[in-house]
Coordinates of C-alpha atoms and ligand atoms in Angstrom, one line a residue:
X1 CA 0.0 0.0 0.0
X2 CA 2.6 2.5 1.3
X3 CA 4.4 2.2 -2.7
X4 CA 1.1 2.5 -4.3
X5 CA 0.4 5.6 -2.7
X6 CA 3.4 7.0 -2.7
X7 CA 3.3 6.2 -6.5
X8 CA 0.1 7.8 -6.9
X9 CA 1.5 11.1 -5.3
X10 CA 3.9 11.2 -7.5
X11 CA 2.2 10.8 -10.6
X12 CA -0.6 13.3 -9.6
X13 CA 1.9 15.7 -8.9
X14 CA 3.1 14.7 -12.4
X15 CA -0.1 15.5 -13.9
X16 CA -1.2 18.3 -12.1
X17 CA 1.7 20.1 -10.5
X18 CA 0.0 20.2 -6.9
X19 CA -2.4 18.0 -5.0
X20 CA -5.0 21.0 -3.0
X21 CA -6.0 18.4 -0.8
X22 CA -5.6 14.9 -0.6
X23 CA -9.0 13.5 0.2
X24 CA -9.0 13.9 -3.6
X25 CA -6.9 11.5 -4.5
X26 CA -8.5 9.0 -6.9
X27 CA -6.8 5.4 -7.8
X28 CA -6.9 5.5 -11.7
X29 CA -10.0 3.3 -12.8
X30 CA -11.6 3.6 -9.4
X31 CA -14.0 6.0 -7.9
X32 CA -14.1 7.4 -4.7
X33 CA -11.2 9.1 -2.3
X34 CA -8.3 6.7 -3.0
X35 CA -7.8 7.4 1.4
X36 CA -11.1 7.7 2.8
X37 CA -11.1 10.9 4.6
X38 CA -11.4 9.7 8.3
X39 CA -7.7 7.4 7.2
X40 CA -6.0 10.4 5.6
X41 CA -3.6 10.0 8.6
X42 CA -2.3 6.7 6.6
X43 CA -0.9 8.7 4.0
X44 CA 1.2 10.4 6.2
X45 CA 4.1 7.5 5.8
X46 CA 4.4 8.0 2.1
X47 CA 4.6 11.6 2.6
X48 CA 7.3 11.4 4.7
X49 CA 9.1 8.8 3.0
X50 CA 9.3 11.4 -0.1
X51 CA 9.9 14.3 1.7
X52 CA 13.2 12.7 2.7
X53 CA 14.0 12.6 -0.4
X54 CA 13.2 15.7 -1.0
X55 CA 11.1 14.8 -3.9
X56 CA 8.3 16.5 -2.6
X57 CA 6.8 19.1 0.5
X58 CA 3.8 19.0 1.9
X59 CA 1.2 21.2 4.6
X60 CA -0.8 19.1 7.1
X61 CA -4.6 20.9 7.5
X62 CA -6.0 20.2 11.0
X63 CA -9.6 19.4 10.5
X64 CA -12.8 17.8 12.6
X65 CA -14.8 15.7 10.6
X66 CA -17.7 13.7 12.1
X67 CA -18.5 9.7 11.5
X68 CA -21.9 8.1 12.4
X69 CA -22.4 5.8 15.2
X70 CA -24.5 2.6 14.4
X71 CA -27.9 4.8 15.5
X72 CA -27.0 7.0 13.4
X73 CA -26.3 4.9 10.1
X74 CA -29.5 3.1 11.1
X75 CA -31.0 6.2 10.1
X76 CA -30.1 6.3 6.9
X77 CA -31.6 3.1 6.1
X78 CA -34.7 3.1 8.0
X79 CA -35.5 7.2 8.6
X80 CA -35.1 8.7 11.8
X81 CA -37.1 7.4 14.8
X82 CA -40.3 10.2 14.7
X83 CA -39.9 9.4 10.7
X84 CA -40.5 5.9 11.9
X85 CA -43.7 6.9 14.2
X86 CA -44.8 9.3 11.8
X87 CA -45.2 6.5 8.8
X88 CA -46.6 4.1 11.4
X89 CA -49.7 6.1 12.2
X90 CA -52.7 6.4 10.4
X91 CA -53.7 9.3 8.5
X92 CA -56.2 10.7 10.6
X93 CA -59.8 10.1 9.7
X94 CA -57.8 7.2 7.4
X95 CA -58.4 4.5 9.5
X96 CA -58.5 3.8 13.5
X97 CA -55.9 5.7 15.5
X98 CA -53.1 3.8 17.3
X99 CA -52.9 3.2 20.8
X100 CA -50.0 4.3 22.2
X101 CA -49.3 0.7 23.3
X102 CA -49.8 -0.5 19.7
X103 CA -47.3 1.9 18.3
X104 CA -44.6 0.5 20.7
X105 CA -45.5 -3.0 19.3
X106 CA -45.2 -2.0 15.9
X107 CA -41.7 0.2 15.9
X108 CA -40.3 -0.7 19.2
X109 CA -39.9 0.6 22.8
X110 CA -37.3 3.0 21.6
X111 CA -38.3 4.4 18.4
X112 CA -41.6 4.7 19.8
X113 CA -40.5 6.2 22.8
X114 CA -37.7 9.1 21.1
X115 CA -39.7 9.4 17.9
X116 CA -42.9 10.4 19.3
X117 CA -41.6 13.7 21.3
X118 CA -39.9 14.8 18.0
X119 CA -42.9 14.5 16.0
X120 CA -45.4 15.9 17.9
X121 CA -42.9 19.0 18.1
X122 CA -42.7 19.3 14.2
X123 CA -46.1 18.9 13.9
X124 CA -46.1 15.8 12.3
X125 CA -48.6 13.6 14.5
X126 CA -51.2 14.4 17.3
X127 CA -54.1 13.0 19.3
X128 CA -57.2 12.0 18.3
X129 CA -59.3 10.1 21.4
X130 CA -56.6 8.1 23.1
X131 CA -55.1 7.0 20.3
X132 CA -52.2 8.9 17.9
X133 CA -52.7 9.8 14.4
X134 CA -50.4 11.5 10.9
X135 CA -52.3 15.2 10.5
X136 CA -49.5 15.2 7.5
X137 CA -49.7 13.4 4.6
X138 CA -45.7 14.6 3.8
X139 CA -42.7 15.0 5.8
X140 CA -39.1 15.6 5.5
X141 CA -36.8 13.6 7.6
X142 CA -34.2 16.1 7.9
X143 CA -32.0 14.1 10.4
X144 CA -31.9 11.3 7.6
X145 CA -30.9 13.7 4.9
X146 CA -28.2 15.7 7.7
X147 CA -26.3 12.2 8.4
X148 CA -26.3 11.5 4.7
X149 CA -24.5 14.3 3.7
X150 CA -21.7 13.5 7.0
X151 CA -21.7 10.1 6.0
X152 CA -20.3 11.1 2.8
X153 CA -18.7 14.2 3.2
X154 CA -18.0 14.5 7.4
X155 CA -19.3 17.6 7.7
X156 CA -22.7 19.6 8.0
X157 CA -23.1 22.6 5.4
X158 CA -25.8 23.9 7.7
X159 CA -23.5 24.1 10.6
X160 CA -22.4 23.7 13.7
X161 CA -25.5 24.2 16.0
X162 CA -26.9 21.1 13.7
X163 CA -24.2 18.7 14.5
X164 CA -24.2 20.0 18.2
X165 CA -27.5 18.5 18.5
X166 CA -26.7 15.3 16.7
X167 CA -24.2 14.7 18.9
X168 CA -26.1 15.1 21.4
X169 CA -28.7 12.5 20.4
X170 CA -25.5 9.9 19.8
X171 CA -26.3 9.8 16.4
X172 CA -22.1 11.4 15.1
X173 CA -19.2 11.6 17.0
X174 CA -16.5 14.5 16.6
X175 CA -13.1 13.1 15.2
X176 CA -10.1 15.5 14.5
X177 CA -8.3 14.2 11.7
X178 CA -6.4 15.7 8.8
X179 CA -5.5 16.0 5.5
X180 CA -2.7 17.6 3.2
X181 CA -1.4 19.7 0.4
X182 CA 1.2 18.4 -1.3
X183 CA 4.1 20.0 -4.0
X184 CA 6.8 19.0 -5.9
X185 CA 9.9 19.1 -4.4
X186 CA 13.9 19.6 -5.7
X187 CA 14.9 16.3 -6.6
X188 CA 10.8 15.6 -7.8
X189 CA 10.9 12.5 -10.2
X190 CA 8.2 9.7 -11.1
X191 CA 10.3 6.7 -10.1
X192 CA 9.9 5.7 -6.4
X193 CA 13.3 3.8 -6.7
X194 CA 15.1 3.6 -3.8
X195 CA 18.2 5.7 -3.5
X196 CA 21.4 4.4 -2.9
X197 CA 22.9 4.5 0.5
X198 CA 26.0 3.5 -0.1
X199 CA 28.6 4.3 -3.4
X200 CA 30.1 0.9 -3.8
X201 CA 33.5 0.1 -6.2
X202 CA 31.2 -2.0 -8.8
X203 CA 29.2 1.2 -9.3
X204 CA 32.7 3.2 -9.5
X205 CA 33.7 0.3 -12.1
X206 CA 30.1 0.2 -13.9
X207 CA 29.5 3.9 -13.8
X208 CA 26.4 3.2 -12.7
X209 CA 26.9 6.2 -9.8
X210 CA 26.3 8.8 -12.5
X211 CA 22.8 8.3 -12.7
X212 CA 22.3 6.5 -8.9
X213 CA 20.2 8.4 -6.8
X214 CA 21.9 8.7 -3.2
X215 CA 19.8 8.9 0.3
X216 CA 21.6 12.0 2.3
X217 CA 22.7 11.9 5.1
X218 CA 20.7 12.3 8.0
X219 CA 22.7 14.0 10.6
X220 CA 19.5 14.0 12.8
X221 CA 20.0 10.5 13.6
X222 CA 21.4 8.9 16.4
X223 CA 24.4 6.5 16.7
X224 CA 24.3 3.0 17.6
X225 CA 24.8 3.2 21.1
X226 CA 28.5 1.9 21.9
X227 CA 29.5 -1.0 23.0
X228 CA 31.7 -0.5 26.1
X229 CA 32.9 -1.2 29.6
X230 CA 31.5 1.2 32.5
X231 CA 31.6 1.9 36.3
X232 CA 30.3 -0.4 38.5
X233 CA 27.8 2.0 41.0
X234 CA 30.7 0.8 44.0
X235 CA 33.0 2.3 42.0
X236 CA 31.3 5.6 41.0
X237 CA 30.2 5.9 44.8
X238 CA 33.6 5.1 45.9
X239 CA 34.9 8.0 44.0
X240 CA 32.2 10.5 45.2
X241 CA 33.5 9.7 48.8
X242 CA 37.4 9.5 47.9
X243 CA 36.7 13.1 47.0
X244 CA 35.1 14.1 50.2
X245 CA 37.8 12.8 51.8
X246 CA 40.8 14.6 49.6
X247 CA 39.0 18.1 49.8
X248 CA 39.2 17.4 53.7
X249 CA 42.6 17.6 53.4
X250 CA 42.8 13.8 53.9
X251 CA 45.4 11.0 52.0
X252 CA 44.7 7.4 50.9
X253 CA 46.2 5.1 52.7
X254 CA 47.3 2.1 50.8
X255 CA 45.4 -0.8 51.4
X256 CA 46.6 -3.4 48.6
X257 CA 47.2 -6.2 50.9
X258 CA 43.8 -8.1 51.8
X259 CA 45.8 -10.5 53.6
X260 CA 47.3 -9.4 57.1
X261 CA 47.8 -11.5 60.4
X262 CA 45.7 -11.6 63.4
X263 CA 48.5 -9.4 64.9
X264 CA 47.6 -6.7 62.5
X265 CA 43.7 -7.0 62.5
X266 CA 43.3 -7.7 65.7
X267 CA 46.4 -7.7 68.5
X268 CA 47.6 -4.4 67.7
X269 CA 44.1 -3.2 68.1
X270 CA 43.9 -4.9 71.3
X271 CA 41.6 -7.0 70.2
X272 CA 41.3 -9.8 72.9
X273 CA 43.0 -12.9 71.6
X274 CA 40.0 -14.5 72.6
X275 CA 37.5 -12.3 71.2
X276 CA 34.6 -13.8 69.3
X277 CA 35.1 -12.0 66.2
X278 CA 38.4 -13.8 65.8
X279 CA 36.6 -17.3 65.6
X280 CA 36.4 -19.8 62.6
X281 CA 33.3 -18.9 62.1
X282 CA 33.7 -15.0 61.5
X283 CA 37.0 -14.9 59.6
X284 CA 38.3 -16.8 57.2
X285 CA 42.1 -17.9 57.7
X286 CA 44.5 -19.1 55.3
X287 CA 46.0 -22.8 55.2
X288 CA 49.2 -22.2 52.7
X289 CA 50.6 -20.4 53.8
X290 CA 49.5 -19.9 57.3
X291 CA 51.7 -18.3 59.3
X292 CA 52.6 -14.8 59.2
X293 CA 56.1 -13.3 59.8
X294 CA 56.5 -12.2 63.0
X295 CA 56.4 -7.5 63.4
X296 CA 59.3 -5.6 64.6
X297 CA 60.3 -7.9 68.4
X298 CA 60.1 -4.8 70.4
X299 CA 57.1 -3.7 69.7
X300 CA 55.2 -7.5 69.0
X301 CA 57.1 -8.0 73.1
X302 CA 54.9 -4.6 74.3
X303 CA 51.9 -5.2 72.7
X304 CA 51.8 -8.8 74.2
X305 CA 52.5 -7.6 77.3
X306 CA 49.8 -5.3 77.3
X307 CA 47.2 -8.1 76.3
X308 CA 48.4 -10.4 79.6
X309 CA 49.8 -8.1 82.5
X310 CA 48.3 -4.7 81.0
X311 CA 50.7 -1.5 81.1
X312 CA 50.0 2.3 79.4
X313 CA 47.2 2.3 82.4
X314 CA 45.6 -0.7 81.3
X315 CA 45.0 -3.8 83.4
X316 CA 45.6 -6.0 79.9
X317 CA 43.5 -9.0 79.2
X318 CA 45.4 -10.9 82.0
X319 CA 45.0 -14.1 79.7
X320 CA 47.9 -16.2 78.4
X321 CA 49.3 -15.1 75.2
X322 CA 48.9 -17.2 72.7
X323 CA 51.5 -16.8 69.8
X324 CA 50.1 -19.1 67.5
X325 CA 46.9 -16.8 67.5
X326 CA 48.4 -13.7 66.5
X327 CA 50.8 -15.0 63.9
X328 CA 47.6 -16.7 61.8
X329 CA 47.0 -15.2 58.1
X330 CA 43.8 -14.4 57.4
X331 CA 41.6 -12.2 55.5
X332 CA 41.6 -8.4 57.0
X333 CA 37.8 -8.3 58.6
X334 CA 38.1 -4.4 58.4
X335 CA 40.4 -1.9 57.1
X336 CA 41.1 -0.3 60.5
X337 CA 44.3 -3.7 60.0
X338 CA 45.6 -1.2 57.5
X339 CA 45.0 2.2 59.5
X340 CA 46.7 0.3 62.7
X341 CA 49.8 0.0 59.9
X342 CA 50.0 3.1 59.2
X343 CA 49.9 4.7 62.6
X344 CA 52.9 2.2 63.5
X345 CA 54.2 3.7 60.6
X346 CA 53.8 7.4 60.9
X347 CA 55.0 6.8 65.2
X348 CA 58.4 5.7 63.5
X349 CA 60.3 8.9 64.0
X350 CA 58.4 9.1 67.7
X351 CA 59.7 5.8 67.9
X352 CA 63.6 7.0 67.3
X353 CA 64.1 5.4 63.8
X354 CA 65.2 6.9 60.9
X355 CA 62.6 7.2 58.3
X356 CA 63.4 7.1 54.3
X357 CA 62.8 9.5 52.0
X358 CA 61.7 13.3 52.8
X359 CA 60.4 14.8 55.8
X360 CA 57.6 13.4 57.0
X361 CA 57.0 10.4 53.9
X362 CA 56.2 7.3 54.7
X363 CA 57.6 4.3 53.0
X364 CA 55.1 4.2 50.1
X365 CA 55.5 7.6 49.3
X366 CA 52.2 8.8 50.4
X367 CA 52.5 12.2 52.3
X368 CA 50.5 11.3 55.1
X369 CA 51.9 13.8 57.7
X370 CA 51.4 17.9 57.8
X371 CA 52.6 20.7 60.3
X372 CA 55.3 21.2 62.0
X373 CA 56.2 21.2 65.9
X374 CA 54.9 24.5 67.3
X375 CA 57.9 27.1 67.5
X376 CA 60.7 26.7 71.0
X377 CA 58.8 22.9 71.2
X378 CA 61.0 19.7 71.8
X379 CA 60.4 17.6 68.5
X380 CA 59.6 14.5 69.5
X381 CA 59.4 13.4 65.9
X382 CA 55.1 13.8 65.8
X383 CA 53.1 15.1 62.6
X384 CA 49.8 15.4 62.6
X385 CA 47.9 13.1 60.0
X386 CA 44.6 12.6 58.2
X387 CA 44.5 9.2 56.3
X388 CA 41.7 7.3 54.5
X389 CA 40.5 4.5 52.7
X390 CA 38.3 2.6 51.2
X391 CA 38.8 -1.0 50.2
X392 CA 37.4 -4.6 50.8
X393 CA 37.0 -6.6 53.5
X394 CA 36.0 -10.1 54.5
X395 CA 33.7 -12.4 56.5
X396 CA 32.6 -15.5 57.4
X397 CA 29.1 -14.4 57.3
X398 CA 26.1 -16.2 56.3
X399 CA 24.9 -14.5 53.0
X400 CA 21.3 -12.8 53.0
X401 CA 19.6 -9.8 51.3
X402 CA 22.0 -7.8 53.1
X403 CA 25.6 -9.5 53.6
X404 CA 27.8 -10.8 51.1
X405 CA 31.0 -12.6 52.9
X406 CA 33.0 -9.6 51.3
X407 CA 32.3 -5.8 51.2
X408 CA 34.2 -2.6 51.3
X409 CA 34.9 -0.4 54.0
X410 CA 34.9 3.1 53.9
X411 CA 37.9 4.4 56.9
X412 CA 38.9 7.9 58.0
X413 CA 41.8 8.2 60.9
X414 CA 42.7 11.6 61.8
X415 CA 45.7 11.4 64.5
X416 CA 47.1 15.3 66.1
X417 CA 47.4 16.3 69.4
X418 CA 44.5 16.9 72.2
X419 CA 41.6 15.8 70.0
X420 CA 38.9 15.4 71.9
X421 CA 35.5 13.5 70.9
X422 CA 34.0 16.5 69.8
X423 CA 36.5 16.5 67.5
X424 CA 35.8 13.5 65.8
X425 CA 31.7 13.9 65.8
X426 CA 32.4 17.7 63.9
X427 CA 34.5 15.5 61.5
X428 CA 31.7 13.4 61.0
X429 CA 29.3 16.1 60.5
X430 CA 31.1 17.7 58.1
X431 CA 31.4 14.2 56.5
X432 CA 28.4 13.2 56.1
X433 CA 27.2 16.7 55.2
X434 CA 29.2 16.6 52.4
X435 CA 27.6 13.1 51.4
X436 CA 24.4 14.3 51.6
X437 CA 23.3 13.1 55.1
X438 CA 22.3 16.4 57.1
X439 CA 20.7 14.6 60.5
X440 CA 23.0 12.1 62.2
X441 CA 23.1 10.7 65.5
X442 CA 25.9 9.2 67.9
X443 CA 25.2 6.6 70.3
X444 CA 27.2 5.1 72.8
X445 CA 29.2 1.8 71.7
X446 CA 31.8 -0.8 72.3
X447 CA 35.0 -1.7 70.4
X448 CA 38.0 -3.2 71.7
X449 CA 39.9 -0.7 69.9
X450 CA 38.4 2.9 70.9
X451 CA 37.0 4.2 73.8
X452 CA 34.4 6.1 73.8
X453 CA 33.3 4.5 70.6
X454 CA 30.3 5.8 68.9
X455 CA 27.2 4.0 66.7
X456 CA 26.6 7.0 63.6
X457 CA 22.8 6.9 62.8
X458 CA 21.7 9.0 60.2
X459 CA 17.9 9.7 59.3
X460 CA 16.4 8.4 55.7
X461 CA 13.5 10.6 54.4
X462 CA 13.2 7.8 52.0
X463 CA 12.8 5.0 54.3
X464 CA 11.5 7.9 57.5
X465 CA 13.5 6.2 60.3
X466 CA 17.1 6.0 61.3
X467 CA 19.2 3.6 59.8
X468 CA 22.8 3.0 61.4
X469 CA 25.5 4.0 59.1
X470 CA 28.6 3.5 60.7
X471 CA 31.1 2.6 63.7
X472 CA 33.5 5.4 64.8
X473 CA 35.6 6.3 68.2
X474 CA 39.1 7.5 70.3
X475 CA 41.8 4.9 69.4
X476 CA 42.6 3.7 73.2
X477 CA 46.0 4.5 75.1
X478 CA 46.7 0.6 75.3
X479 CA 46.6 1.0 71.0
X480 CA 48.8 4.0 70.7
X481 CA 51.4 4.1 73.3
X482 CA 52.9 0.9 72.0
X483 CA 53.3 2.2 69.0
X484 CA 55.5 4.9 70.4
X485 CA 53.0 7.9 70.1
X486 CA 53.5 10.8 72.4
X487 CA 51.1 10.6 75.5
X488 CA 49.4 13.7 74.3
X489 CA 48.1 12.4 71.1
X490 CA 45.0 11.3 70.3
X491 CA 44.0 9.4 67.1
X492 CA 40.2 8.9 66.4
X493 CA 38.2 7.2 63.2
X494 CA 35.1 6.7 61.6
X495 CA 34.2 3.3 59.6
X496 CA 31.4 2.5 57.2
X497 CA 30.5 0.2 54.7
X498 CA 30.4 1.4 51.0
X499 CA 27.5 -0.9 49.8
X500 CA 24.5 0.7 51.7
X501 CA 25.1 4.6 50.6
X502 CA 25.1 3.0 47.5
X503 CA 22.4 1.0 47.9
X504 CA 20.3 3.8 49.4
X505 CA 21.5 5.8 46.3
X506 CA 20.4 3.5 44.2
X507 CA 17.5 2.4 45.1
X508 CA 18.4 -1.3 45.7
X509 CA 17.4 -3.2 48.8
X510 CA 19.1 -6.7 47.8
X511 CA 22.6 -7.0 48.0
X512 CA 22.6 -9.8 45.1
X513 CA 21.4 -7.5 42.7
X514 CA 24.4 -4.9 43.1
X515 CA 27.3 -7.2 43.4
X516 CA 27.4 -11.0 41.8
X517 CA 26.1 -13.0 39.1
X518 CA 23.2 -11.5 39.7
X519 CA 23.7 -8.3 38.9
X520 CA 22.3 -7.0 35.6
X521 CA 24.8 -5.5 32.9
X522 CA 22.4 -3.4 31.9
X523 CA 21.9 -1.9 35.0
X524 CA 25.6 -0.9 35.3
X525 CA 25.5 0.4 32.4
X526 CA 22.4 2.7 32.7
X527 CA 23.6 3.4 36.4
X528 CA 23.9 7.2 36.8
X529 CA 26.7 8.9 38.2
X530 CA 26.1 9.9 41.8
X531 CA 26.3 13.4 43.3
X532 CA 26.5 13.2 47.1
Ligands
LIG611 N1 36.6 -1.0 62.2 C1 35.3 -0.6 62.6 C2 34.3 -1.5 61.9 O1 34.7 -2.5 61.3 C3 35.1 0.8 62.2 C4 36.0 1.8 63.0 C5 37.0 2.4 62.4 C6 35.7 2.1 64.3 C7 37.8 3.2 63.1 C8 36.4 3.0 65.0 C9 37.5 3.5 64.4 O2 33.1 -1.3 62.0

């Protein structure tokens, strides 16, 4: 269909030079509108289709036409329904009147009911006793001869009042539609062939691309969308927050190995060497190899001190030391293993020993330290230091909606001298400002590790309650002395997971369906970037 027409354009066009309107379009051989005029909208492809080819232009003409409902084309078979009544009824003094009853019988409930108003108003029938009777022996069904004309033409000449009131009665109903104007256009030909697309070398060898017709280009139209790798939403979050954390002045901490010992995750950290979280069935340990090389003797001799007879003002564990314990390899449950690294690292100097590289540079090059000792102070070899990360962690943990046995930890550690815990909760505010999160709450927790340690809540307008979001607290004496830290300096941190801001962000509430085989490629690739 779409050729023929599109061929009957043309060769209209041919004929005539313009089509006025094209509900006038006639098939050769055939009469009648070649598009009926309520289905002009069907020509609309074949316009199109030539325009971009510039072989012709066009106008679209908004109009409202009106087609019959089935009432209505009943009508023009049958007359309308006080045409119906009228012919029923006896002329009067023709024969005996009609009961009202008997009319019904004869033209039906409805037509008896509808056509008997309307033709007592135009005078067509009246009363005579109790029964009904013509008084005309002609009539003109005017509502037949109105819905023949719109049957054929979709319109009234007599106007819009008319076909008011026939809609009213349900007899038409209103239907915009349209029809067009069309011209000849630049590259106007008879031939609907199609035009080349492409200019091969047979048609450079043939010569054929003399006389080819080529489709132009269509800058309009958009690429095929491109096949490529993108950001997981962990990794777009992860970024968001690494940049909270640099324009607070903070530096990554490196955070490569996943693997540490139990004295690094947890004895340093004075962690109790019996403490739960160090069981079988909360961390996973390694079997080859699985033993870790001892730390430095001096300080692995203080720090199990401290764990059996106490010291730095701490009663200790008063617990046998087990050795075997601390010198297990297994998987880093939380990142704060790294952080206690790096503060061992950056008490070095407090410590006595020489440190590499430039003032203040730790072994890996990071530039974790800032400040200098306050003028006509005794340098004991402490620089203040804000460190971060954000890197995975692992546990034994049974998997649901909401734990996978390996997630990322989000870490800030901020060591100078005299912070208090006021400190560390503006830090946090300003933190989680800067993420979005403008209500948060602290309450009162325990790790082996900190003390005062505080449970961050922060309040979802999404979800209207408050959700915990993170661990944080005061690195203990017991931790930091050891190390070789001044007494006067105080180290605090904050911990939280990176998989539920990102959840929250994005809308997820199973853990399966962001991270796994789960996860739908399509989804990370549709992801938007975040914006805390
Ligand atoms: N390590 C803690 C956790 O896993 C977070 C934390 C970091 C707490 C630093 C205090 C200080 O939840």
């Amino acid at each position: 269909m779409a050729e023929i027409l599109q061929q009957l354009i043309l060769d209209t066009l041919d004929d005539k030079t313009a089509i006025n309107d094209t509900r006038d379009l006639t098939l050769p051989g055939q009469s009648g509108p070649a598009v009926s005029h309520d289905a002009q909208i069907t020509i609309l492809g074949a316009l199109n289709s030539l325009l971009s080819r510039d072989m012709i232009s066009y106008e679209t003409h908004e109009i409202s036409s009106h087609i019959l409902t089935p009432e209505g084309a009943q009508i023009i078979n049958e007359g309308s329904h006080e045409a119906r009544v009228w012919s029923a009824l006896p002329e009067k003094g023709a024969g005996p009147p009609l009961s009202p009853l008997q009319l019904k019988k004869q033209v039906g409930d409805e037509t008896a009911k509808v056509g008997q108003g309307r033709a007592f108003k135009n005078g067509w029938i009246g009363k005579d006793g109790d029964g009904l009777v013509k008084l005309i022996s002609m009539i003109q069904d005017d509502t037949q001869i109105d819905l023949q004309e719109i049957s054929s033409t979709g319109t009234l000449k007599s106007g819009e009042k008319v076909l008011a009131d026939l809609r009213k009665r349900k007899l038409i109903i209103q239907r915009k539609g349209q029809w067009f104007s069309v011209q000849k256009g630049p590259s106007f030909s008879t031939s609907t062939a199609k035009p080349e697309t492409d200019l091969t070398a047979d048609m450079l060898t043939s010569g054929a691309w003399k006389t080819s017709t080529f489709k132009k280009y269509n800058f309009e139209a958009e690429g095929v969308p491109v096949d490529s790798g993108a950001l997981h939403p962990l990794l777009k979050v992860r970024e968001e927050i690494r940049s909270i954390f640099l324009e607070m002045g903070f530096a990554e901490m490196p955070t490569a190995a996943f693997v540490e010992s139990g004295f690094w995750c947890f004895d340093a950290l004075f962690v109790p060497q019996q403490h739960p979280a160090r069981d079988l069935q909360d961390t996973f340990y390694l079997s080859d190899p699985a033993k870790s090389l001892l730390p430095e003797p001096n300080y692995y001799k203080l720090v199990s001190t401290i764990h059996e007879h106490g010291g730095f003002g701490s009663t200790g564990y008063r617990a046998p030391w087990n050795h075997e314990e601390s010198t297990k390899l297994l998987l880093r449950t939380h990142t704060t293993a790294s952080s206690a690294h790096m503060l061992y690292k950056l008490a070095a100097k407090c410590r006595g020993e020489e440190v590499g590289g430039g003032e203040g540079e730790d072994t890996h090059g990071t530039s974790m330290t800032a400040g200098n000792p306050g003028k006509g102070e005794h340098d004991d070899g402490f620089r203040p230091a804000k460190l971060f990360s954000i890197d995975r962690v692992f546990r034994n943990e049974t998997m649901d909606a909401t734990h996978l046995a390996e997630f990322h930890q989000v870490e800030g550690v901020v060591a100078d001298r005299g912070l208090t815990l006021a400190d560390l909760i503006g830090f946090m505010r300003v933190f989680f400002k800067k993420m979005g999160i403008e209500q948060v709450r602290f309450k009162p927790a325990y790790n082996p590790y900190t003390e005062p340690s505080l449970e961050i809540f922060a309040f979802h307008p999404m979800l209207n309650r408050w959700v915990e979001v993170g661990n944080s607290g005061m690195f203990r004496p017991e931790m930091l002395e050891p190390m070789g830290f001044p007494k006067d300096v105080r180290v605090h941190g904050w911990g939280l997971s990176l998989e539920r801001p990102t959840m929250i962000r994005y809308g997820i509430n199973n853990i399966r369906t962001l991270v796994g085989h789960k996860v739908s490629l399509e989804g990370i690739k549709n992801s938007p970037a975040v914006m805390f």
